[in-house]
Amino acid sequence: MSLHRPVATAVVTALSQIFGEGYHADKVLERVLKANRQFGARDRRFIAESVYEITRWWRYLWAVVGREPTADTYELWKVFGTWLALNTKEGAPPWKEFSSIDRNTIPRRAEEAKKNPALLASVPDWMFERGQSEIGSSWTDYLAALNEQAPVILRANRLRTDKENLVKALALEGVEADLLSLPDGLKLRERKNIFGTDAFQKGLFEVQDGASQQVAPMLDPQPGERVIDACAGAGGKTLHLAALMKNKGKILSLDIYDRKLEELRKRASRAGADIIETRAIESSKVIKRLEETADRLLLDVPCSGLGVLRRNPDAKWKLSNEEIDRLRGIQMQILESYSKMVKPGGRMVYATCSILPSENERQVAEFLKKTGDVFELLEERKFAPGKDGFDGFYAASMKKKI
């Protein structure tokens, strides 16, 4: 495509806000595209994909440029131009913003960068080393999968439709999708903005990765039960639980951020899920009052997010070993205190979107050891990134003994 300067400026502006000001990539793109409503669909897609790909390959691209990463605007044009040279047939236009790029050195530096596995995978050294240490030989395969663009996967909302009829409804609006082997899953054939479709406005689906769709069923929620989603966030899994329960019973969705629960309330209304009650966790008293009240408890805990880096590539430049260790402390604290909400004989699922054993099976093993005979492990599932095109995930189902 022919690159226009306003489109290129939007890319550089977004990169400046992500790396210079520390904002999340998805929020930055939302702002930048909203501020440039004059752009057509093709330009908007180019901006979004360029920003995500440059963010994904940030370290590798700077190695090809031949200098340390920076958020300086002049230098951001250089890294953008280098990305264009490596990934488009046309390369960078002959503009003054790209005039300092030495195009002759790009192929040589690109080959040199491939000799360093952390550079080639475009991750920080500490992350490459931690992955090698915890995961072993599969780590390089995981990194390759995490550097691919994530597909758009939907979950049909059983309260409104089924996946076969959802495919037909989307097709009427020009959106083609294929059925997955998941009970409610389908995948778009190409990326499109589906949030303006009638199907979305009518609550026929939610965007939810295939691995994530397999977490709520591990809780085996039954219609009429009392279920607590204790780290609900914006409620993707809460809505899945409501559908599995056929909108019968009670779901209490908790989170420390009321703004996330506000988004959940909007989504629940659209989805027709009226068994959901939201409650902000303002103090430990909220948890204490709920002791032994839940038939089922979902703990989708805060984590490193290493299993979903392809969706959030900017996260790898904000993470650190210290932050992961801090999160591990929070995970154990949640496990130990929130698990008391489960009734005797009830079930609990601990889940993360991480692929690190230190956040996953090791945490569960330590928790079971600490609690002695209180809980027993029923099932443990690990979802490798890229397998079946899904994200990396972990979930463990446990039963509280009577």
Coordinates of N, CA, C and O in Angstrom, one line a residue, residues 31 42 89 104 181 238 242 274 291 369 381:
R31 N -7.0 5.3 21.5 CA -7.0 6.8 21.6 C -6.6 7.4 20.2 O -7.2 8.3 19.7
R42 N -8.6 0.4 5.8 CA -7.2 -0.2 5.5 C -6.1 0.6 6.3 O -5.2 0.0 6.8
K89 N 7.4 -4.7 0.7 CA 8.0 -4.7 -0.6 C 8.5 -3.3 -1.0 O 9.6 -3.1 -1.6
N104 N 21.8 0.0 3.5 CA 22.8 -1.0 3.1 C 23.2 -1.9 4.3 O 23.6 -3.1 4.1
S181 N -13.4 -27.0 17.5 CA -13.8 -28.2 18.3 C -14.3 -27.9 19.6 O -15.0 -28.7 20.3
T238 N -16.7 -14.9 33.9 CA -18.0 -14.7 34.6 C -19.2 -15.0 33.7 O -20.1 -15.7 34.0
A242 N -22.1 -18.0 33.6 CA -23.5 -17.7 33.6 C -24.2 -18.5 32.4 O -25.3 -19.1 32.6
D274 N -28.4 -12.3 33.9 CA -28.9 -11.5 35.0 C -28.8 -12.2 36.3 O -29.4 -11.8 37.3
E291 N -17.0 -16.5 53.8 CA -16.4 -17.8 54.1 C -17.5 -18.9 54.1 O -18.6 -18.8 54.6
K369 N 0.2 -28.4 50.0 CA 1.1 -28.8 51.1 C 0.8 -28.0 52.3 O 0.7 -28.5 53.5
R381 N -4.5 -28.7 34.0 CA -4.3 -28.5 32.6 C -3.4 -27.4 32.2 O -3.4 -26.3 32.8

